[in-house]
Amino acid sequence: MPKLSSTRAASGTGVTNRIRELRFHADEMTQQELAERIGVSRQTVVAIEKGKYSPTLELAFKIARVFETPIDTVFSYDENASKPS
């Protein structure tokens, strides 16, 4: 799998994700298709992708399973990003 780039971190957190890139590499899976597979609305997927919402741990695992990849390939954490400057 090619190297993927991260999206921005959710507000106030150091969590980033690669969901959009993973969807693209999964035969251009739509946000709606991913939402149906993990049991949430398309709007929730949009919010997670944009870093506006941090998923629960359970939801994060469901997303990783859809892409058959370790959770730390989908999500990453930078503790320095969540500290105030």
Short mmCIF file of N, CA and C in Angstrom, two decimals:
data_model
loop_
_atom_site.label_atom_id
_atom_site.label_comp_id
_atom_site.label_asym_id
_atom_site.label_seq_id
_atom_site.Cartn_x
_atom_site.Cartn_y
_atom_site.Cartn_z
N MET A 1 0.85 -1.18 0.00
CA MET A 1 0.00 0.00 0.00
C MET A 1 0.90 1.24 0.00
N PRO A 2 0.57 2.25 -0.78
CA PRO A 2 1.40 3.45 -0.82
C PRO A 2 1.32 4.22 0.49
N LYS A 3 2.34 5.04 0.73
CA LYS A 3 2.35 5.87 1.92
C LYS A 3 1.18 6.85 1.86
N LEU A 4 0.48 6.98 2.97
CA LEU A 4 -0.70 7.82 3.03
C LEU A 4 -0.43 9.05 3.87
N SER A 5 -1.15 10.11 3.59
CA SER A 5 -1.00 11.33 4.37
C SER A 5 -2.15 11.45 5.36
N SER A 6 -1.91 12.17 6.44
CA SER A 6 -2.92 12.34 7.48
C SER A 6 -3.76 13.57 7.25
N THR A 7 -4.98 13.52 7.74
CA THR A 7 -5.82 14.71 7.76
C THR A 7 -5.51 15.47 9.03
N ARG A 8 -6.08 16.65 9.17
CA ARG A 8 -5.82 17.46 10.36
C ARG A 8 -6.37 16.78 11.60
N ALA A 9 -5.87 17.20 12.75
CA ALA A 9 -6.30 16.64 14.03
C ALA A 9 -7.67 17.18 14.41
N ALA A 10 -8.42 16.36 15.14
CA ALA A 10 -9.70 16.81 15.67
C ALA A 10 -9.46 17.98 16.61
N SER A 11 -10.39 18.89 16.68
CA SER A 11 -10.25 20.09 17.50
C SER A 11 -9.80 19.74 18.92
N GLY A 12 -8.68 20.33 19.32
CA GLY A 12 -8.19 20.16 20.68
C GLY A 12 -7.52 18.83 20.95
N THR A 13 -7.33 18.01 19.93
CA THR A 13 -6.67 16.71 20.14
C THR A 13 -5.49 16.60 19.20
N GLY A 14 -4.68 15.58 19.43
CA GLY A 14 -3.57 15.31 18.53
C GLY A 14 -3.86 14.12 17.63
N VAL A 15 -5.13 13.76 17.48
CA VAL A 15 -5.51 12.60 16.68
C VAL A 15 -5.73 13.00 15.23
N THR A 16 -5.05 12.31 14.33
CA THR A 16 -5.24 12.51 12.90
C THR A 16 -5.69 11.18 12.29
N ASN A 17 -6.21 11.23 11.08
CA ASN A 17 -6.65 9.99 10.44
C ASN A 17 -6.34 10.01 8.95
N ARG A 18 -6.40 8.80 8.38
CA ARG A 18 -6.12 8.60 6.95
C ARG A 18 -7.33 7.97 6.25
N ILE A 19 -8.51 8.24 6.76
CA ILE A 19 -9.70 7.58 6.23
C ILE A 19 -9.94 7.92 4.76
N ARG A 20 -9.82 9.17 4.41
CA ARG A 20 -10.08 9.56 3.02
C ARG A 20 -9.16 8.82 2.06
N GLU A 21 -7.88 8.77 2.38
CA GLU A 21 -6.93 8.07 1.51
C GLU A 21 -7.21 6.57 1.47
N LEU A 22 -7.56 6.00 2.62
CA LEU A 22 -7.88 4.57 2.65
C LEU A 22 -9.13 4.27 1.82
N ARG A 23 -10.11 5.15 1.87
CA ARG A 23 -11.31 4.96 1.03
C ARG A 23 -10.93 4.98 -0.44
N PHE A 24 -10.06 5.92 -0.81
CA PHE A 24 -9.64 6.03 -2.21
C PHE A 24 -8.96 4.74 -2.67
N HIS A 25 -8.10 4.18 -1.81
CA HIS A 25 -7.37 2.96 -2.17
C HIS A 25 -8.24 1.71 -2.04
N ALA A 26 -9.43 1.85 -1.49
CA ALA A 26 -10.37 0.72 -1.38
C ALA A 26 -11.42 0.86 -2.48
N ASP A 27 -10.94 0.90 -3.71
CA ASP A 27 -11.82 1.04 -4.89
C ASP A 27 -12.72 2.26 -4.80
N GLU A 28 -12.15 3.34 -4.27
CA GLU A 28 -12.86 4.62 -4.17
C GLU A 28 -14.19 4.47 -3.42
N MET A 29 -14.12 3.79 -2.28
CA MET A 29 -15.30 3.62 -1.42
C MET A 29 -15.88 5.00 -1.07
N THR A 30 -17.18 5.11 -1.13
CA THR A 30 -17.81 6.39 -0.80
C THR A 30 -17.96 6.53 0.72
N GLN A 31 -18.18 7.75 1.15
CA GLN A 31 -18.44 8.00 2.57
C GLN A 31 -19.70 7.25 2.99
N GLN A 32 -20.69 7.21 2.13
CA GLN A 32 -21.94 6.51 2.44
C GLN A 32 -21.70 5.01 2.62
N GLU A 33 -20.89 4.42 1.74
CA GLU A 33 -20.59 2.99 1.85
C GLU A 33 -19.87 2.69 3.17
N LEU A 34 -18.90 3.52 3.52
CA LEU A 34 -18.19 3.32 4.78
C LEU A 34 -19.16 3.47 5.95
N ALA A 35 -19.99 4.50 5.91
CA ALA A 35 -20.96 4.73 6.99
C ALA A 35 -21.86 3.52 7.20
N GLU A 36 -22.35 2.94 6.12
CA GLU A 36 -23.22 1.77 6.22
C GLU A 36 -22.49 0.58 6.82
N ARG A 37 -21.23 0.42 6.47
CA ARG A 37 -20.46 -0.73 6.96
C ARG A 37 -20.12 -0.62 8.44
N ILE A 38 -20.03 0.63 8.95
CA ILE A 38 -19.67 0.80 10.36
C ILE A 38 -20.86 1.22 11.23
N GLY A 39 -22.02 1.40 10.60
CA GLY A 39 -23.24 1.67 11.36
C GLY A 39 -23.41 3.09 11.86
N VAL A 40 -22.96 4.07 11.07
CA VAL A 40 -23.14 5.48 11.42
C VAL A 40 -23.67 6.23 10.20
N SER A 41 -23.96 7.51 10.38
CA SER A 41 -24.42 8.32 9.26
C SER A 41 -23.24 8.78 8.40
N ARG A 42 -23.54 9.15 7.17
CA ARG A 42 -22.50 9.70 6.29
C ARG A 42 -21.91 10.96 6.92
N GLN A 43 -22.75 11.76 7.57
CA GLN A 43 -22.28 12.99 8.20
C GLN A 43 -21.25 12.72 9.29
N THR A 44 -21.41 11.61 10.00
CA THR A 44 -20.42 11.24 11.01
C THR A 44 -19.09 10.92 10.36
N VAL A 45 -19.12 10.19 9.25
CA VAL A 45 -17.88 9.88 8.53
C VAL A 45 -17.22 11.16 8.05
N VAL A 46 -18.00 12.09 7.52
CA VAL A 46 -17.47 13.38 7.06
C VAL A 46 -16.79 14.10 8.22
N ALA A 47 -17.45 14.15 9.37
CA ALA A 47 -16.89 14.85 10.54
C ALA A 47 -15.60 14.20 11.02
N ILE A 48 -15.55 12.88 11.01
CA ILE A 48 -14.33 12.18 11.42
C ILE A 48 -13.21 12.48 10.43
N GLU A 49 -13.48 12.36 9.14
CA GLU A 49 -12.47 12.63 8.11
C GLU A 49 -11.91 14.04 8.23
N LYS A 50 -12.77 15.01 8.50
CA LYS A 50 -12.34 16.41 8.57
C LYS A 50 -11.69 16.76 9.90
N GLY A 51 -11.67 15.81 10.83
CA GLY A 51 -11.06 16.08 12.13
C GLY A 51 -11.94 16.90 13.05
N LYS A 52 -13.23 16.93 12.77
CA LYS A 52 -14.16 17.70 13.61
C LYS A 52 -14.76 16.83 14.72
N TYR A 53 -14.55 15.52 14.63
CA TYR A 53 -15.11 14.59 15.59
C TYR A 53 -14.15 13.43 15.77
N SER A 54 -13.86 13.09 17.03
CA SER A 54 -13.03 11.92 17.32
C SER A 54 -13.94 10.73 17.58
N PRO A 55 -13.75 9.64 16.85
CA PRO A 55 -14.62 8.48 17.05
C PRO A 55 -14.34 7.79 18.37
N THR A 56 -15.31 7.03 18.84
CA THR A 56 -15.08 6.19 20.01
C THR A 56 -14.05 5.13 19.64
N LEU A 57 -13.48 4.50 20.64
CA LEU A 57 -12.52 3.44 20.38
C LEU A 57 -13.17 2.30 19.59
N GLU A 58 -14.39 1.95 19.95
CA GLU A 58 -15.11 0.90 19.23
C GLU A 58 -15.29 1.26 17.75
N LEU A 59 -15.68 2.50 17.48
CA LEU A 59 -15.87 2.93 16.10
C LEU A 59 -14.54 2.95 15.35
N ALA A 60 -13.48 3.37 16.02
CA ALA A 60 -12.16 3.38 15.39
C ALA A 60 -11.75 1.96 14.98
N PHE A 61 -12.01 0.98 15.83
CA PHE A 61 -11.71 -0.41 15.48
C PHE A 61 -12.55 -0.88 14.31
N LYS A 62 -13.82 -0.50 14.27
CA LYS A 62 -14.68 -0.89 13.15
C LYS A 62 -14.14 -0.33 11.84
N ILE A 63 -13.70 0.92 11.86
CA ILE A 63 -13.15 1.55 10.66
C ILE A 63 -11.90 0.80 10.21
N ALA A 64 -11.01 0.49 11.15
CA ALA A 64 -9.79 -0.24 10.82
C ALA A 64 -10.11 -1.61 10.22
N ARG A 65 -11.10 -2.28 10.74
CA ARG A 65 -11.48 -3.61 10.22
C ARG A 65 -12.01 -3.53 8.81
N VAL A 66 -12.77 -2.48 8.50
CA VAL A 66 -13.28 -2.32 7.13
C VAL A 66 -12.12 -2.30 6.15
N PHE A 67 -11.06 -1.60 6.51
CA PHE A 67 -9.91 -1.47 5.62
C PHE A 67 -8.87 -2.57 5.81
N GLU A 68 -9.18 -3.52 6.71
CA GLU A 68 -8.28 -4.65 6.99
C GLU A 68 -6.87 -4.17 7.27
N THR A 69 -6.78 -3.20 8.17
CA THR A 69 -5.49 -2.60 8.49
C THR A 69 -5.44 -2.32 9.99
N PRO A 70 -4.25 -2.26 10.57
CA PRO A 70 -4.16 -1.95 12.00
C PRO A 70 -4.72 -0.56 12.31
N ILE A 71 -5.25 -0.41 13.49
CA ILE A 71 -5.86 0.85 13.88
C ILE A 71 -4.87 2.01 13.80
N ASP A 72 -3.58 1.73 14.08
CA ASP A 72 -2.60 2.82 14.02
C ASP A 72 -2.19 3.19 12.60
N THR A 73 -2.69 2.47 11.62
CA THR A 73 -2.54 2.89 10.22
C THR A 73 -3.63 3.88 9.86
N VAL A 74 -4.79 3.73 10.48
CA VAL A 74 -5.92 4.62 10.22
C VAL A 74 -5.80 5.90 11.05
N PHE A 75 -5.46 5.74 12.32
CA PHE A 75 -5.38 6.88 13.24
C PHE A 75 -3.99 6.99 13.82
N SER A 76 -3.55 8.22 14.05
CA SER A 76 -2.29 8.44 14.74
C SER A 76 -2.47 9.55 15.75
N TYR A 77 -1.57 9.58 16.73
CA TYR A 77 -1.67 10.55 17.81
C TYR A 77 -0.34 11.26 18.00
N ASP A 78 -0.40 12.57 18.04
CA ASP A 78 0.77 13.40 18.32
C ASP A 78 0.46 14.22 19.56
N GLU A 79 1.02 13.81 20.69
CA GLU A 79 0.69 14.50 21.94
C GLU A 79 1.11 15.96 21.93
N ASN A 80 2.10 16.33 21.14
CA ASN A 80 2.52 17.73 21.06
C ASN A 80 1.49 18.59 20.35
N ALA A 81 0.70 18.01 19.47
CA ALA A 81 -0.31 18.77 18.73
C ALA A 81 -1.47 19.19 19.62
N SER A 82 -1.68 18.48 20.73
CA SER A 82 -2.81 18.81 21.59
C SER A 82 -2.44 19.75 22.73
N LYS A 83 -1.15 20.07 22.86
CA LYS A 83 -0.71 20.98 23.91
C LYS A 83 -0.85 22.42 23.45
N PRO A 84 -1.32 23.30 24.34
CA PRO A 84 -1.41 24.72 23.96
C PRO A 84 -0.02 25.31 23.74
N SER A 85 0.08 26.22 22.82
CA SER A 85 1.37 26.85 22.50
C SER A 85 1.73 27.90 23.51
#
